[in-house]
PDB file of C-alpha atoms and ligand atoms in Angstrom:
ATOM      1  CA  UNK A 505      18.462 -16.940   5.946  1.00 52.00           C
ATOM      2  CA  UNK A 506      15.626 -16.960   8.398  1.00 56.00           C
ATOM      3  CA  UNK A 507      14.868 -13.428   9.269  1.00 54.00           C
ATOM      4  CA  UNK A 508      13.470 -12.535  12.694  1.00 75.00           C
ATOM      5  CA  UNK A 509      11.524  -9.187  11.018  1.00 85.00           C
ATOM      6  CA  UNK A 510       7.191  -9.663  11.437  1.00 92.00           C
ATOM      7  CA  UNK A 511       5.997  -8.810   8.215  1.00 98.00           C
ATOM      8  CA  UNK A 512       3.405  -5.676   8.165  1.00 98.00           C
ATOM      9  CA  UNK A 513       0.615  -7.128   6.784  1.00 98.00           C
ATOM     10  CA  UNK A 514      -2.242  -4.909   4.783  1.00 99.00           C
ATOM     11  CA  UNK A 515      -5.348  -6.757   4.092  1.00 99.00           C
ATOM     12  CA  UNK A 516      -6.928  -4.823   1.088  1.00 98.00           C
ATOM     13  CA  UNK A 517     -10.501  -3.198   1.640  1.00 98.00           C
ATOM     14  CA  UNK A 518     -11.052  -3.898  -1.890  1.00 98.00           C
ATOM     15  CA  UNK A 519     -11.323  -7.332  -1.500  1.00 98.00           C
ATOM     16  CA  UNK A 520     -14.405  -6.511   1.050  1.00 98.00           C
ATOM     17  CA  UNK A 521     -18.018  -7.370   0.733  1.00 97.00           C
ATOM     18  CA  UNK A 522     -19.186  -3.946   0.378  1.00 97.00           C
ATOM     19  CA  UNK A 523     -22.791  -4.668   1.910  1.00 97.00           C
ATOM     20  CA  UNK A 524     -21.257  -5.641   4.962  1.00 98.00           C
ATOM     21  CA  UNK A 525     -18.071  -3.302   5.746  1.00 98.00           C
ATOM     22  CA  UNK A 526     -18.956  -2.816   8.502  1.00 98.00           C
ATOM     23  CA  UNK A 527     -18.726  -6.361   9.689  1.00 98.00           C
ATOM     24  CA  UNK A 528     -15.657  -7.133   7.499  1.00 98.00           C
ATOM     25  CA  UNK A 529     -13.845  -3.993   9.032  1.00 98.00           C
ATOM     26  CA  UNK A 530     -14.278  -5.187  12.616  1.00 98.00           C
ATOM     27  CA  UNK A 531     -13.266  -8.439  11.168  1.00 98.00           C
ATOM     28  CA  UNK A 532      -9.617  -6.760  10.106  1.00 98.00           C
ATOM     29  CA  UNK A 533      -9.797  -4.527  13.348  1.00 98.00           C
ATOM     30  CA  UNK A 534      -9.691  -7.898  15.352  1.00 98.00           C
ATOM     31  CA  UNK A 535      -7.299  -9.785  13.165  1.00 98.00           C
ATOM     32  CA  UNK A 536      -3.369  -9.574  13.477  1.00 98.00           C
ATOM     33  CA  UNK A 537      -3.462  -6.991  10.436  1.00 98.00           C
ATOM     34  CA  UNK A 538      -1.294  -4.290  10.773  1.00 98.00           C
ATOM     35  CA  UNK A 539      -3.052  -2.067   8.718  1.00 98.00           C
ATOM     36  CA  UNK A 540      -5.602  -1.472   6.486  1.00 99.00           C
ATOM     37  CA  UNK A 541      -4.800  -1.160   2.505  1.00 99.00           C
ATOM     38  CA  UNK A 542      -7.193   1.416   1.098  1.00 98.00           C
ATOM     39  CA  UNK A 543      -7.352   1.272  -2.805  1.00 98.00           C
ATOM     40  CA  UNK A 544      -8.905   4.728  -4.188  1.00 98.00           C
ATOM     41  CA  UNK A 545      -8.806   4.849  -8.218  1.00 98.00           C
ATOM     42  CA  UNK A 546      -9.931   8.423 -10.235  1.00 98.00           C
ATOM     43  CA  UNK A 547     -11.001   6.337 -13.607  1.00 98.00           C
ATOM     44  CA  UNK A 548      -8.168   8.602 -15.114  1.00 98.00           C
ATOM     45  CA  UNK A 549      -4.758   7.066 -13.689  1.00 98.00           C
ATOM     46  CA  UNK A 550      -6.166   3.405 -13.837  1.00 98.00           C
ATOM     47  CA  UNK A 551      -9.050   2.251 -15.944  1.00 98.00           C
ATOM     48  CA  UNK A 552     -11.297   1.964 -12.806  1.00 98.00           C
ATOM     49  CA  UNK A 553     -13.114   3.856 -10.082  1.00 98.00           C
ATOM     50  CA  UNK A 554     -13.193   2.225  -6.922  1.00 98.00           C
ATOM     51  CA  UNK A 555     -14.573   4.486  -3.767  1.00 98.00           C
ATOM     52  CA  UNK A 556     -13.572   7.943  -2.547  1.00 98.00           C
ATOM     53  CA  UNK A 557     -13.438   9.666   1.150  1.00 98.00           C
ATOM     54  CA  UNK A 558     -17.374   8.502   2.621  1.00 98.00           C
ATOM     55  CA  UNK A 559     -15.802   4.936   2.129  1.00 98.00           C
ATOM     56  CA  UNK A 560     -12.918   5.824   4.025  1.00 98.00           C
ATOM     57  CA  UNK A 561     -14.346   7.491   6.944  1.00 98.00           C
ATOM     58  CA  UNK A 562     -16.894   4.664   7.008  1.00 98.00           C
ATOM     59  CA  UNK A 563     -13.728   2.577   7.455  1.00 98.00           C
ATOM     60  CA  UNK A 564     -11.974   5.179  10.207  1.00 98.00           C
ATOM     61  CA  UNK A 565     -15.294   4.632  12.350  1.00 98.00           C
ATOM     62  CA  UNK A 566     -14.790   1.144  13.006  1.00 98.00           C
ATOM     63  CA  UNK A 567     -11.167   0.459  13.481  1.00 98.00           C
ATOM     64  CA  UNK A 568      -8.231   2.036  15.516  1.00 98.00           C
ATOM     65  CA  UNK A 569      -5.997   0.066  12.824  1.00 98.00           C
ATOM     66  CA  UNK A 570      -3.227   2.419  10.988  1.00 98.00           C
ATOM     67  CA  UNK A 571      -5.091   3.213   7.455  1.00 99.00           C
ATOM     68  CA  UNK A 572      -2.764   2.851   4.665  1.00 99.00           C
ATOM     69  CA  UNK A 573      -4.238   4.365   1.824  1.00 99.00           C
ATOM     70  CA  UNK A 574      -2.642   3.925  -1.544  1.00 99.00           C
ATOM     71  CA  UNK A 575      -4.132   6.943  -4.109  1.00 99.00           C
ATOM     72  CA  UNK A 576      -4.554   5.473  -7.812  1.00 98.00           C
ATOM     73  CA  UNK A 577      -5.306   9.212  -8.505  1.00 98.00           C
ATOM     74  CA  UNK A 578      -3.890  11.421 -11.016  1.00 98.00           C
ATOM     75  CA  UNK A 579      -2.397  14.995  -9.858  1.00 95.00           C
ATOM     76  CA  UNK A 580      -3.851  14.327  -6.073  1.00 98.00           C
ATOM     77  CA  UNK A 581      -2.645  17.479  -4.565  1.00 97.00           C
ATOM     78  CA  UNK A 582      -5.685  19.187  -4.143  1.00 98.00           C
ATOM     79  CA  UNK A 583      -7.086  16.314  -2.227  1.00 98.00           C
ATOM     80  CA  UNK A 584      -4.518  15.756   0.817  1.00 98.00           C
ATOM     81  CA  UNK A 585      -5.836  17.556   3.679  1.00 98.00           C
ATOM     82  CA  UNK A 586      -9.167  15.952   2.786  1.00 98.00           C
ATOM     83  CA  UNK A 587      -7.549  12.487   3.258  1.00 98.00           C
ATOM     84  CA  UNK A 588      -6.028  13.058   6.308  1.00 98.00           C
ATOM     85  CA  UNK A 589      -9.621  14.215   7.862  1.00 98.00           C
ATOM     86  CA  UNK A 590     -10.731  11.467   6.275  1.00 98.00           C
ATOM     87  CA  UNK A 591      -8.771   9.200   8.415  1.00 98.00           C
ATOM     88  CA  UNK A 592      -5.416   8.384   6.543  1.00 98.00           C
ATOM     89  CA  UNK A 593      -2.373   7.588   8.247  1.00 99.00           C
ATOM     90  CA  UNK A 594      -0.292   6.730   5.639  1.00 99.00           C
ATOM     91  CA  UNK A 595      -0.632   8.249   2.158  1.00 99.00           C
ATOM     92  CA  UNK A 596       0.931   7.081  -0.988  1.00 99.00           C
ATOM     93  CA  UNK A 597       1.103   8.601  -4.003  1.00 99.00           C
ATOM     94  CA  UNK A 598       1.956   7.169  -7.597  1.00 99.00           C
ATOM     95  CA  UNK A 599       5.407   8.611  -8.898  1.00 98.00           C
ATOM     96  CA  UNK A 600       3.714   8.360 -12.733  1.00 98.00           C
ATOM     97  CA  UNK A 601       0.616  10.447 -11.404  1.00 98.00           C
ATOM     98  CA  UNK A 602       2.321  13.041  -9.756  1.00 98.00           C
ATOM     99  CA  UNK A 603       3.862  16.294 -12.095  1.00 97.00           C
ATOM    100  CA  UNK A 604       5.382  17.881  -8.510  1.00 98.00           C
ATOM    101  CA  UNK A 605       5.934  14.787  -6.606  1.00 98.00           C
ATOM    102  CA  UNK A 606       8.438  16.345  -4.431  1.00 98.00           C
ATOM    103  CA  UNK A 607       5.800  19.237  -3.505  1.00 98.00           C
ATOM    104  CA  UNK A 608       3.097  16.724  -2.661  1.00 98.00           C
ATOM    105  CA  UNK A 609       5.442  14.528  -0.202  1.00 98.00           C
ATOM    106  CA  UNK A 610       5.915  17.428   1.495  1.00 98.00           C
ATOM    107  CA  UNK A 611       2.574  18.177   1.618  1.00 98.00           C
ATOM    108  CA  UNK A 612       1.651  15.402   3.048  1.00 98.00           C
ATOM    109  CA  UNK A 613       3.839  14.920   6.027  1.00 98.00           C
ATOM    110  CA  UNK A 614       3.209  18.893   6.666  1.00 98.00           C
ATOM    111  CA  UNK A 615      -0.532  17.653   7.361  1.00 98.00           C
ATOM    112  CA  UNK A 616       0.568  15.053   9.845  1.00 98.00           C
ATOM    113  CA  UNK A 617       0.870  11.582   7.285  1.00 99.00           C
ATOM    114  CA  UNK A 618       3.311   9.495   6.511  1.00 99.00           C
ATOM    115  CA  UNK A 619       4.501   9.500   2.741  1.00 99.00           C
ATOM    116  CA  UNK A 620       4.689   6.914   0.485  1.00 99.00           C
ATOM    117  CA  UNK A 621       5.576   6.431  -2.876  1.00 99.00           C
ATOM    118  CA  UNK A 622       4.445   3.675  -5.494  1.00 99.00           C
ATOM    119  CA  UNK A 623       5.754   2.911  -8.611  1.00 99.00           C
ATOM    120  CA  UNK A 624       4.068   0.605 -11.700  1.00 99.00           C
ATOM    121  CA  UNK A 625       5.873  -2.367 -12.619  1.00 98.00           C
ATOM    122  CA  UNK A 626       7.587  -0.400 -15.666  1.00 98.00           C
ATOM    123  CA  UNK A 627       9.034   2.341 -13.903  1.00 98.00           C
ATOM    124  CA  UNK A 628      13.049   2.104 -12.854  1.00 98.00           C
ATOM    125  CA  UNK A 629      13.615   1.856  -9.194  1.00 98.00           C
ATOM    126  CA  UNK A 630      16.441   4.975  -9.242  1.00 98.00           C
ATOM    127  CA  UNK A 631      13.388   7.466  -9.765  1.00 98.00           C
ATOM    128  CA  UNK A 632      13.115   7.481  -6.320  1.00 98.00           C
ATOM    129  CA  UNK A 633      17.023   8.336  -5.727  1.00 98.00           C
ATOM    130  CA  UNK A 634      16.534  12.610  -5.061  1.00 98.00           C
ATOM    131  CA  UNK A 635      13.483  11.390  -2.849  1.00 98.00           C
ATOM    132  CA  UNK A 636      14.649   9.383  -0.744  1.00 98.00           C
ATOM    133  CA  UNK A 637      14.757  11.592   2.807  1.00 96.00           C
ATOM    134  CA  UNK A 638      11.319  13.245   1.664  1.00 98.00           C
ATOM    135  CA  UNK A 639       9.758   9.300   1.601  1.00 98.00           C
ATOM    136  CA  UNK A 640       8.651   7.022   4.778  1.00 98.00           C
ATOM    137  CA  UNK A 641       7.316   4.056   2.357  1.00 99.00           C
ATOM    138  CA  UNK A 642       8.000   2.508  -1.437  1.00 99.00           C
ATOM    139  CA  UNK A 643       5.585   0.467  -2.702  1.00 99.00           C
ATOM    140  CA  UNK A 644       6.299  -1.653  -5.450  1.00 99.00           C
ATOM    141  CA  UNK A 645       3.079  -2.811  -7.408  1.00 99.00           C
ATOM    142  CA  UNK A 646       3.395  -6.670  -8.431  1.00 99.00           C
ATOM    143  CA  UNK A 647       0.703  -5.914 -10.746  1.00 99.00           C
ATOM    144  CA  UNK A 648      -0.608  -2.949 -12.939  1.00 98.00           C
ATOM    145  CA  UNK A 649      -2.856  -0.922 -10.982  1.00 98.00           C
ATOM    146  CA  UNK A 650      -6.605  -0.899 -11.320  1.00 98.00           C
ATOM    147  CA  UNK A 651      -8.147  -4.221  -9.968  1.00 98.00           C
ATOM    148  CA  UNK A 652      -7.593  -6.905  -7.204  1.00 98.00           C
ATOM    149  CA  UNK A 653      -7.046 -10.141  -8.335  1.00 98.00           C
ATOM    150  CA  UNK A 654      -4.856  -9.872 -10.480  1.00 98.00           C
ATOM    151  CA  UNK A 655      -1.720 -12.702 -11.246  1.00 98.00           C
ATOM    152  CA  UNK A 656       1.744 -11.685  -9.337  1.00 98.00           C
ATOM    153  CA  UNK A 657       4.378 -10.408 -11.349  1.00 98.00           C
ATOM    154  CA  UNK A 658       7.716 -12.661 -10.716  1.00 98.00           C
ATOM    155  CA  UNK A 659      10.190  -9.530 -11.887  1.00 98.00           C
ATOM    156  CA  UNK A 660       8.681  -7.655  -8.467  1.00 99.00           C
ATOM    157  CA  UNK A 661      10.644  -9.839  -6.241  1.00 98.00           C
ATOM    158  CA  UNK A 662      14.374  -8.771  -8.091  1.00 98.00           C
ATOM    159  CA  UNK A 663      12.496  -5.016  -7.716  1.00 99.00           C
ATOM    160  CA  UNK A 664      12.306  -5.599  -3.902  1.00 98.00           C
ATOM    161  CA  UNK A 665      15.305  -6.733  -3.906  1.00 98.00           C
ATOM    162  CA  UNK A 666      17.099  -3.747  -6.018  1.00 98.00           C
ATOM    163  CA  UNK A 667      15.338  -1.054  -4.063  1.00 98.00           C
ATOM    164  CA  UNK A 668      16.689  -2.950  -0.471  1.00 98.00           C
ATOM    165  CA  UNK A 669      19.614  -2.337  -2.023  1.00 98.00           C
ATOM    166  CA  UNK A 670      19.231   1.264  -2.810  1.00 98.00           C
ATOM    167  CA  UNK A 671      17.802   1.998   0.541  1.00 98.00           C
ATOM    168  CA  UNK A 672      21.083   0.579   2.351  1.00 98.00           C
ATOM    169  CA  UNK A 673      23.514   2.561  -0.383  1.00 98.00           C
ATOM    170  CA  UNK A 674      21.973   5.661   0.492  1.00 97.00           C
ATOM    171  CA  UNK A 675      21.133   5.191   4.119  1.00 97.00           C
ATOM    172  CA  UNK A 676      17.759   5.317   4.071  1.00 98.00           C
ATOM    173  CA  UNK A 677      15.094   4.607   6.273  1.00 97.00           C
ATOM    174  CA  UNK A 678      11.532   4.241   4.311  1.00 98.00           C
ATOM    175  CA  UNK A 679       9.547   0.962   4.880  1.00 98.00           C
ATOM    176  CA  UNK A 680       9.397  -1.028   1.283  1.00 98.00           C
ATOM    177  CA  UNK A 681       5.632  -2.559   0.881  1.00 99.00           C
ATOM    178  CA  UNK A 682       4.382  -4.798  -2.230  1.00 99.00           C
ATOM    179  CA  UNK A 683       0.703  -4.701  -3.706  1.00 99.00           C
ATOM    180  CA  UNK A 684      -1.101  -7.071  -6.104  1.00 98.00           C
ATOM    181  CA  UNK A 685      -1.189 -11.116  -6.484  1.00 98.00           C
ATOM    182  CA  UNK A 686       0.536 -11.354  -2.806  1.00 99.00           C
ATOM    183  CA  UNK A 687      -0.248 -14.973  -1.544  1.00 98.00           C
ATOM    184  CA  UNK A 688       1.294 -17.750   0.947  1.00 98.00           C
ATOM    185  CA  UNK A 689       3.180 -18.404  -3.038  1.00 98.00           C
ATOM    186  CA  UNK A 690       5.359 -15.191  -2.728  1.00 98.00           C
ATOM    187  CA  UNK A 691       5.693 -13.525   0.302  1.00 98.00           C
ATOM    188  CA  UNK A 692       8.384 -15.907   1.599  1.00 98.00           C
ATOM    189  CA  UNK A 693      10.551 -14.954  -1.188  1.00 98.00           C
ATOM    190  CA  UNK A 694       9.040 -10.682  -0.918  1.00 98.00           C
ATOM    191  CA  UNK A 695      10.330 -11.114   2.654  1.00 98.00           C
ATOM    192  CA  UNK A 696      13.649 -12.412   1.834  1.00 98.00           C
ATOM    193  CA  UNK A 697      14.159  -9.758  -1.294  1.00 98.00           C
ATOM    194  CA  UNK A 698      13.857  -6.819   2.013  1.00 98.00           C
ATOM    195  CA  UNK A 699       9.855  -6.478   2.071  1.00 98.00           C
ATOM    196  CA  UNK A 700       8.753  -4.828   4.970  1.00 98.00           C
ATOM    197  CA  UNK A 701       4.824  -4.934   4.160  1.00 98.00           C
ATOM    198  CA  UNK A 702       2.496  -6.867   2.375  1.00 99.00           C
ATOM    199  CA  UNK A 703      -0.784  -5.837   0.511  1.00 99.00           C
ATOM    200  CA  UNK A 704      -3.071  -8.753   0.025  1.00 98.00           C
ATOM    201  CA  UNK A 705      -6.445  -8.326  -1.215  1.00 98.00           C
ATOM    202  CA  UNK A 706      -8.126 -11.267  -2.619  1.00 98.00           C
ATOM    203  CA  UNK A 707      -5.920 -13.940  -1.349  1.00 98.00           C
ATOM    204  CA  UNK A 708      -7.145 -12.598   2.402  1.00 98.00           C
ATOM    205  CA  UNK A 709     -11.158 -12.236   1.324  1.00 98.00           C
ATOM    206  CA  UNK A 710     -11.778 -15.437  -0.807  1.00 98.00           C
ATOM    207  CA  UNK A 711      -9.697 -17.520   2.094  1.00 98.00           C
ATOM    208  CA  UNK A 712     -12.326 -19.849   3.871  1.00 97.00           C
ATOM    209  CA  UNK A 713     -10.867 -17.801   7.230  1.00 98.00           C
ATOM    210  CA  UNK A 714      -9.426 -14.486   6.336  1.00 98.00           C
ATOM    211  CA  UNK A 715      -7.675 -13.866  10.058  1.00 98.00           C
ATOM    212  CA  UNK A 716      -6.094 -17.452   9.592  1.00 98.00           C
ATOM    213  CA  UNK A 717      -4.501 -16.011   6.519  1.00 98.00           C
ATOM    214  CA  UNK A 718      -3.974 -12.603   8.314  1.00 98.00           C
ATOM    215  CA  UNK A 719      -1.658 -14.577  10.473  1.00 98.00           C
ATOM    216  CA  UNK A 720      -0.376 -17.120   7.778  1.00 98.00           C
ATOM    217  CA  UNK A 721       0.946 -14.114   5.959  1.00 98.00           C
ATOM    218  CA  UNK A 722       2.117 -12.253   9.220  1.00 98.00           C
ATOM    219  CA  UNK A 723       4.897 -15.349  10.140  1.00 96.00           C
ATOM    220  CA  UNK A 724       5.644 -15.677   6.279  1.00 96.00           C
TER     221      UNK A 724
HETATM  222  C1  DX5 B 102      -4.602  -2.987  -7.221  1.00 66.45           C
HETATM  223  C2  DX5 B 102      -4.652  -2.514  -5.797  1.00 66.45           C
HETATM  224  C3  DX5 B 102      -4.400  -3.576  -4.808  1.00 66.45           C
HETATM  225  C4  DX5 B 102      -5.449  -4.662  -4.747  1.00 66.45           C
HETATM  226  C5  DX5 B 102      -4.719  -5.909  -4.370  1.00 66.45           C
HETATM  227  O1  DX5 B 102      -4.656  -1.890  -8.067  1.00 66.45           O
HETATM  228  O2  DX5 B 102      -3.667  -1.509  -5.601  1.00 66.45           O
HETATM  229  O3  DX5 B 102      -4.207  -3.032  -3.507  1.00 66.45           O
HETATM  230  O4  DX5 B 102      -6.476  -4.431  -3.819  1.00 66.45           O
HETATM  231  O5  DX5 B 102      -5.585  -6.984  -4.520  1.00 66.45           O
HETATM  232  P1  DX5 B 102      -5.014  -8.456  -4.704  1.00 66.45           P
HETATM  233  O6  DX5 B 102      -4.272  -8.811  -3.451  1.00 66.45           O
HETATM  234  O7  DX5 B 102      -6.273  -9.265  -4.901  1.00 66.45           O
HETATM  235  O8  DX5 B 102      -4.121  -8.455  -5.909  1.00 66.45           O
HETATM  236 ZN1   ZN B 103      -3.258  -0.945  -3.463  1.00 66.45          ZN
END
């Protein structure tokens, strides 16, 4: 069925030439993105390190865009207030890094952010069952954290799909987003399975016009 819903759509910093970002965050700022997707890895959780808070307030200063800023970081909590000076707006957190994961949610919305929660393509969807009024977003990784560019992983789309589910069981309200291989391929199908947002890094950056696939992806 042809759903009247606009997609959110992310475009992943990432994916950015990082001589210019300047120029390629104005580019965003002027697009139809939604938001900005802000990848930051600790070289502990994932088996890279991408950038840390200078990046991100670099980022802040040149665009009013929401900044949705996904944390590949293991045991985070010490770091939250520092991301929302930073210039977060929405903070996400990985269930398999986090030993108090109910304490940092809370944390997170008591500084002002909205909380999300991600989850690697091997963890069950029900983790998120005692969570589910402490969480505004669930993001569903369509690959294994740690790089951009990375091949989709089919099974994500039945994930969307089972955690759509979940959310309507237990009347829930969070926004469900998906990160990692997202192209004009699969986010037809993401969209039907109950995605709300959509991540997309490379498939944005190595397009000959990345706001023509900003809005491609937008009336998916
Ligand atoms: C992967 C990151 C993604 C990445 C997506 O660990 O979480 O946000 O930037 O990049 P693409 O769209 O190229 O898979
Ligand atoms: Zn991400």
């Amino acid at each position: 069925t042809l759903s009247k819903k606009v997609m959110i759509v992310s475009p992943s910093v990432l994916s950015c030439d990082f001589g210019n970002i300047q120029r390629d965050t104005e580019m965003l700022d002027q697009s139809q993105a939604d938001w900005l997707h802000i990848d930051v890895m600790d070289g502990v959780f994932v088996p890279n390190i991408s950038f840390g808070f200078p990046v991100l307030e670099a980022v802040r200063k040149h665009t009013s865009k929401v900044l949705d800023v996904h944390l590949m970081v293991q045991d985070c909590s010490p770091y939250i207030e520092t991301f929302k000076k930073a210039g977060a707006d929405w903070l996400t957190v990985h269930y398999e890094a986090c030993t108090h994961l109910h304490r940092t949610l809370t944390q997170i919305r008591d500084c002002g952010m909205k909380a999300g929660i991600a989850l690697n393509p091997h963890t069950p969807i029900s983790v998120i069952v005692p969570l589910v009024s402490e969480v505004d977003l669930v993001l569903i990784m369509s690959v294994n954290p740690g790089f951009g560019g990375q091949k989709f992983i089919p099974n994500a789309i039945n994930r969307v799909q089972e955690l759509a589910q979940l959310r309507e069981k237990t009347n829930a309200s969070f926004l469900i987003e998906v990160d990692g291989g997202v192209t004009m391929d699969n986010a037809q199908a993401l969209k039907s399975a109950g995605a709300d947002a959509l991540v997309a890094g490379s498939f944005v950056f190595q397009s000959p016009q990345p706001s023509a696939t900003i809005t491609a992806l937008k009336n998916c």
